[in-house]
Every structure is written in C-alpha cells, then in structure tokens.
C-alpha cells in the first residue's frame, strides 16, 4: 500500500481497510490489544472490576518501593544549602513519601497528600482483621460466643502483607455522582484484593470486594453490621464488625481470606466505630497541653509514625557487611506513615517538636521494633532473623524500652486536630531533647 495522500476521504480509508493486509492487521490488533491491556493492568495492580460509582481513586496501589534515600524529590540546589535556618529552627529535610494502611497489617497505599486528623492520617488503620479467642484467651474454634475478638497482624499471619487495598473517594466530577448515591453517603469505598489460589491469568490472580468506607447508621442496619468488643493490646473498645466466619450468612471472601492467611480460628473484619477511638497517654502530650485528647484507631500506639531514610540506608550498609546474603531491607518493612529525606542517619532520635509543611507535631518517643520488619512487604516472605537481629546489636538505645529492644523511627502526635501533609513538605526542627520510652 502506497503513501497516504492528504486528500484521502473516509471512503478511501474504508476501501484501504478492506484489503487483506488491513484485515490481517486488524486481526492482530484485536488479539494483541486485550493482552497488552491485561498485562498493563496486572503490572499496575489495577482492579479487574468496574470503577465504583461516583468515585475516583485516592493514592496509588499497589505500593511501589520508595526510590531510595537519594530521592529525586530533593533538588541539588536544596542539598547544597541544607540544613538552613527556618523561622524557628533548622530545616533538615523533606517529606519523601506518605503511606496509609487502611487495614492494619495489609498492604499500604502511597499518597501525595494526606489530611491529618487527631487519630493520624485519614484512612490509616481504620480496619483490622481479628480472631476469636475463648474466655481464657486461647483461640476458640468451636464456641458460638463471638464477643472475645483480638486483632491480628503480620506478626502472626505474614500473608496479610499480600492483601492489596485501594481507596475510592466521592468524585463530584463523575457523571454518576449524586448526593444520595450510596458510595457518596459512605464517604467512598475500600476495595480489597486478595490472592486467588485458583487464578491462572493476570485477570484472575486476585479476587476483589468492596466495603463502604464510613457506613451510615442506615447502611450499618441494612448490611447487618453489629457492634462487638475488640481487644487491641490492653484496650477493649467497641468496634463495628463487618463480617465474620462465625456467621453462616457471611460473604465468602472472609472465609477465603481466613484460608489464605492460614488462620484456623474464626476470623472477622472490624472497623473503628465513631466515638470509640482509643485514648493515648504514656509519652503523648496531655489533653491540657494539646487542647484535645489524643486518640487512635487501630494503630499500635500513637497517631503517626515517621522514619528517616538515611537511617534505613545505614541499616542497609550494616546488613551488606554483616549478612551479605540478605537483600536491601527496604524502608517499607517498617510500615511508617511519613518517610523523610535529608537528615543524617538517626537524627530523628533527638527530635521533640517539628514543623512539617504548615503544621506542628510532637515527636513523643522512639518506635520500638518487633519482628515484623523481618517480613518482606513485597512478597509476604519472612526472614528467619534479619534485620531485627542486627538492629538489636546497635539500636538498643532507649532505657525505657527494655533489654534487647531495638528502636527505629519515631512516634508523633499532631499539635492540632486538623492539618495537611504533602510529599515535598519541608521539615523544620523546633525542639530537640532526650527520649525515654514508656511501655504499655
């Protein structure tokens, strides 16, 4: 077929595409395009179901690895003059990454901007899986009494790391948006994707279900959600039970997730109930100092978790020397909310009060580390001892944390009940001092 002339008409195009060559090309396209889109969707971790009505996606899923401590987000001109003096203290770095984890211990969602609430980042750890225990605290596989639920994490069920999440929020620009649309009323939906053992193609590798993010009283009643006591460490708040394997009419996904993570006990999914948040004391500023009572949903201890990437880089260098076969530790193993770039390794250990963007935060204590960082957040595979074993040789630095207890990262409480934090925000150190961890 010769070159296309500028005076071709639609009729000419029709004639051209009626030739055998054009038919062959059209056939190839019809075969290749679906395959290309399937592969692209698989690599991008996109849902294989329709976009939720009246919503747009918030954040990016699945989570990509943070590039490195040598972030492209920090321009060379900034590096040359850092640290420099801010209004009240030295500006030592920038926010490199922001992550929320809607279901405790499941895969995180990377965001560029997040609303800060008294409980921490919006959408962070509002849900958790839990297993049923008997009155003595032992797993109960037979009892019909479903009032003794205890939260579970990757510490016990490492495969939770492979459950992917998407956050979909109301979109007024969507053509199907209306104020009385179910997804709008519930302030969006949480889309959950869990591995499908029988999936034999990219389109069937994961099963998907949606749940309302913040269901109204009417939605709670219609969906059959109920309030139950839930044990979270030493607290026992009322929480909203979404689904459990103790219910004969429960959706099939709760039983399939139970089987996938290897839980032999009854399993349930809970949501934080409005007004039933857990109060935070210990190292946190008092209610009088803050002007409000610090509270959390299903996070372990404090509203926010910050980690310096230079600290992770230092750990990686030590691992390369001491345990050559261990791969790069990856900052995501520590499941922080805020990853900062710029400060020297462990500089955050002495921070007491900082400004991020326009908001102030109290840096209340170090983060004591359990064995969870031994789990690769990309695969759910657990290393037998690292990096926890190595960290215990040089990060047992807080006398309040106890013997043989490594620390990495810092816990924070927002100075105000509302705020916003963005990737690229400056971090200004307003106050430094000595930390002494107070255990639960």
PDB file of N, CA, C and O in Angstrom, residues 200-228:
ATOM      1  N   UNK A 200      -5.452 -18.351  37.256  1.00  0.00           N
ATOM      2  CA  UNK A 200      -4.458 -18.842  36.300  1.00  0.00           C
ATOM      3  C   UNK A 200      -4.133 -17.815  35.222  1.00  0.00           C
ATOM      4  O   UNK A 200      -3.562 -18.147  34.188  1.00  0.00           O
ATOM      5  N   UNK A 201      -4.513 -16.552  35.454  1.00  0.00           N
ATOM      6  CA  UNK A 201      -4.196 -15.494  34.496  1.00  0.00           C
ATOM      7  C   UNK A 201      -4.133 -14.172  35.258  1.00  0.00           C
ATOM      8  O   UNK A 201      -4.607 -14.086  36.398  1.00  0.00           O
ATOM      9  N   UNK A 202      -3.539 -13.138  34.649  1.00  0.00           N
ATOM     10  CA  UNK A 202      -3.484 -11.834  35.330  1.00  0.00           C
ATOM     11  C   UNK A 202      -4.846 -11.328  35.768  1.00  0.00           C
ATOM     12  O   UNK A 202      -4.989 -10.696  36.811  1.00  0.00           O
ATOM     13  N   UNK A 203      -5.872 -11.620  34.971  1.00  0.00           N
ATOM     14  CA  UNK A 203      -7.209 -11.124  35.292  1.00  0.00           C
ATOM     15  C   UNK A 203      -7.871 -11.873  36.449  1.00  0.00           C
ATOM     16  O   UNK A 203      -8.864 -11.409  37.005  1.00  0.00           O
ATOM     17  N   UNK A 204      -7.342 -13.034  36.799  1.00  0.00           N
ATOM     18  CA  UNK A 204      -7.943 -13.817  37.882  1.00  0.00           C
ATOM     19  C   UNK A 204      -6.971 -14.038  39.034  1.00  0.00           C
ATOM     20  O   UNK A 204      -7.250 -14.849  39.915  1.00  0.00           O
ATOM     21  N   UNK A 205      -5.835 -13.337  39.027  1.00  0.00           N
ATOM     22  CA  UNK A 205      -4.837 -13.532  40.077  1.00  0.00           C
ATOM     23  C   UNK A 205      -5.345 -13.082  41.440  1.00  0.00           C
ATOM     24  O   UNK A 205      -4.889 -13.583  42.476  1.00  0.00           O
ATOM     25  N   UNK A 206      -6.258 -12.116  41.431  1.00  0.00           N
ATOM     26  CA  UNK A 206      -6.801 -11.588  42.684  1.00  0.00           C
ATOM     27  C   UNK A 206      -8.323 -11.597  42.633  1.00  0.00           C
ATOM     28  O   UNK A 206      -8.929 -11.404  41.587  1.00  0.00           O
ATOM     29  N   UNK A 207      -8.919 -11.827  43.798  1.00  0.00           N
ATOM     30  CA  UNK A 207     -10.348 -11.631  43.965  1.00  0.00           C
ATOM     31  C   UNK A 207     -10.567 -10.280  44.624  1.00  0.00           C
ATOM     32  O   UNK A 207      -9.724  -9.813  45.391  1.00  0.00           O
ATOM     33  N   UNK A 208     -11.708  -9.673  44.339  1.00  0.00           N
ATOM     34  CA  UNK A 208     -11.951  -8.300  44.769  1.00  0.00           C
ATOM     35  C   UNK A 208     -13.319  -8.162  45.425  1.00  0.00           C
ATOM     36  O   UNK A 208     -14.286  -8.773  44.981  1.00  0.00           O
ATOM     37  N   UNK A 209     -13.368  -7.368  46.486  1.00  0.00           N
ATOM     38  CA  UNK A 209     -14.657  -6.980  47.053  1.00  0.00           C
ATOM     39  C   UNK A 209     -14.562  -5.546  47.562  1.00  0.00           C
ATOM     40  O   UNK A 209     -13.467  -5.048  47.848  1.00  0.00           O
ATOM     41  N   UNK A 210     -15.694  -4.887  47.651  1.00  0.00           N
ATOM     42  CA  UNK A 210     -15.775  -3.504  48.116  1.00  0.00           C
ATOM     43  C   UNK A 210     -16.583  -3.442  49.404  1.00  0.00           C
ATOM     44  O   UNK A 210     -17.558  -4.178  49.574  1.00  0.00           O
ATOM     45  N   UNK A 211     -16.165  -2.543  50.311  1.00  0.00           N
ATOM     46  CA  UNK A 211     -16.957  -2.274  51.505  1.00  0.00           C
ATOM     47  C   UNK A 211     -17.042  -0.763  51.684  1.00  0.00           C
ATOM     48  O   UNK A 211     -16.112  -0.035  51.325  1.00  0.00           O
ATOM     49  N   UNK A 212     -18.163  -0.269  52.219  1.00  0.00           N
ATOM     50  CA  UNK A 212     -18.281   1.183  52.426  1.00  0.00           C
ATOM     51  C   UNK A 212     -17.243   1.654  53.425  1.00  0.00           C
ATOM     52  O   UNK A 212     -17.004   0.997  54.440  1.00  0.00           O
ATOM     53  N   UNK A 213     -16.625   2.803  53.119  1.00  0.00           N
ATOM     54  CA  UNK A 213     -15.535   3.242  53.992  1.00  0.00           C
ATOM     55  C   UNK A 213     -16.045   3.719  55.344  1.00  0.00           C
ATOM     56  O   UNK A 213     -15.497   3.374  56.380  1.00  0.00           O
ATOM     57  N   UNK A 214     -17.070   4.524  55.338  1.00  0.00           N
ATOM     58  CA  UNK A 214     -17.624   5.045  56.587  1.00  0.00           C
ATOM     59  C   UNK A 214     -19.139   4.926  56.535  1.00  0.00           C
ATOM     60  O   UNK A 214     -19.836   5.903  56.280  1.00  0.00           O
ATOM     61  N   UNK A 215     -19.654   3.718  56.765  1.00  0.00           N
ATOM     62  CA  UNK A 215     -21.096   3.497  56.591  1.00  0.00           C
ATOM     63  C   UNK A 215     -21.942   4.307  57.564  1.00  0.00           C
ATOM     64  O   UNK A 215     -21.557   4.516  58.715  1.00  0.00           O
ATOM     65  N   UNK A 216     -23.074   4.756  57.080  1.00  0.00           N
ATOM     66  CA  UNK A 216     -24.027   5.486  57.920  1.00  0.00           C
ATOM     67  C   UNK A 216     -24.810   4.492  58.783  1.00  0.00           C
ATOM     68  O   UNK A 216     -24.746   3.277  58.577  1.00  0.00           O
ATOM     69  N   UNK A 217     -25.589   5.007  59.714  1.00  0.00           N
ATOM     70  CA  UNK A 217     -26.413   4.141  60.557  1.00  0.00           C
ATOM     71  C   UNK A 217     -27.374   3.310  59.721  1.00  0.00           C
ATOM     72  O   UNK A 217     -27.590   2.120  59.995  1.00  0.00           O
ATOM     73  N   UNK A 218     -27.937   3.935  58.694  1.00  0.00           N
ATOM     74  CA  UNK A 218     -28.865   3.208  57.832  1.00  0.00           C
ATOM     75  C   UNK A 218     -28.144   2.090  57.077  1.00  0.00           C
ATOM     76  O   UNK A 218     -28.655   0.966  56.980  1.00  0.00           O
ATOM     77  N   UNK A 219     -26.958   2.377  56.560  1.00  0.00           N
ATOM     78  CA  UNK A 219     -26.190   1.356  55.841  1.00  0.00           C
ATOM     79  C   UNK A 219     -25.756   0.239  56.786  1.00  0.00           C
ATOM     80  O   UNK A 219     -25.771  -0.937  56.420  1.00  0.00           O
ATOM     81  N   UNK A 220     -25.375   0.603  58.016  1.00  0.00           N
ATOM     82  CA  UNK A 220     -24.973  -0.402  59.011  1.00  0.00           C
ATOM     83  C   UNK A 220     -26.132  -1.362  59.276  1.00  0.00           C
ATOM     84  O   UNK A 220     -25.947  -2.582  59.333  1.00  0.00           O
ATOM     85  N   UNK A 221     -27.324  -0.804  59.412  1.00  0.00           N
ATOM     86  CA  UNK A 221     -28.503  -1.628  59.679  1.00  0.00           C
ATOM     87  C   UNK A 221     -28.819  -2.532  58.491  1.00  0.00           C
ATOM     88  O   UNK A 221     -29.070  -3.742  58.664  1.00  0.00           O
ATOM     89  N   UNK A 222     -28.813  -1.977  57.288  1.00  0.00           N
ATOM     90  CA  UNK A 222     -29.171  -2.758  56.103  1.00  0.00           C
ATOM     91  C   UNK A 222     -28.155  -3.847  55.804  1.00  0.00           C
ATOM     92  O   UNK A 222     -28.505  -4.919  55.302  1.00  0.00           O
ATOM     93  N   UNK A 223     -26.873  -3.587  56.092  1.00  0.00           N
ATOM     94  CA  UNK A 223     -25.822  -4.566  55.796  1.00  0.00           C
ATOM     95  C   UNK A 223     -25.596  -5.563  56.926  1.00  0.00           C
ATOM     96  O   UNK A 223     -24.803  -6.493  56.784  1.00  0.00           O
ATOM     97  N   UNK A 224     -26.272  -5.360  58.035  1.00  0.00           N
ATOM     98  CA  UNK A 224     -26.164  -6.314  59.120  1.00  0.00           C
ATOM     99  C   UNK A 224     -24.898  -6.206  59.936  1.00  0.00           C
ATOM    100  O   UNK A 224     -24.526  -7.162  60.634  1.00  0.00           O
ATOM    101  N   UNK A 225     -24.210  -5.058  59.875  1.00  0.00           N
ATOM    102  CA  UNK A 225     -23.032  -4.866  60.712  1.00  0.00           C
ATOM    103  C   UNK A 225     -23.482  -4.735  62.172  1.00  0.00           C
ATOM    104  O   UNK A 225     -24.554  -4.187  62.454  1.00  0.00           O
ATOM    105  N   UNK A 226     -22.656  -5.218  63.097  1.00  0.00           N
ATOM    106  CA  UNK A 226     -23.003  -5.126  64.517  1.00  0.00           C
ATOM    107  C   UNK A 226     -21.813  -4.632  65.316  1.00  0.00           C
ATOM    108  O   UNK A 226     -20.671  -4.707  64.878  1.00  0.00           O
ATOM    109  N   UNK A 227     -22.078  -4.128  66.507  1.00  0.00           N
ATOM    110  CA  UNK A 227     -21.032  -3.675  67.411  1.00  0.00           C
ATOM    111  C   UNK A 227     -20.580  -4.843  68.283  1.00  0.00           C
ATOM    112  O   UNK A 227     -21.404  -5.598  68.806  1.00  0.00           O
ATOM    113  N   UNK A 228     -19.249  -4.969  68.418  1.00  0.00           N
ATOM    114  CA  UNK A 228     -18.677  -6.001  69.275  1.00  0.00           C
ATOM    115  C   UNK A 228     -17.458  -5.423  69.985  1.00  0.00           C
ATOM    116  O   UNK A 228     -16.834  -4.477  69.495  1.00  0.00           O
TER     117      UNK A 228
END
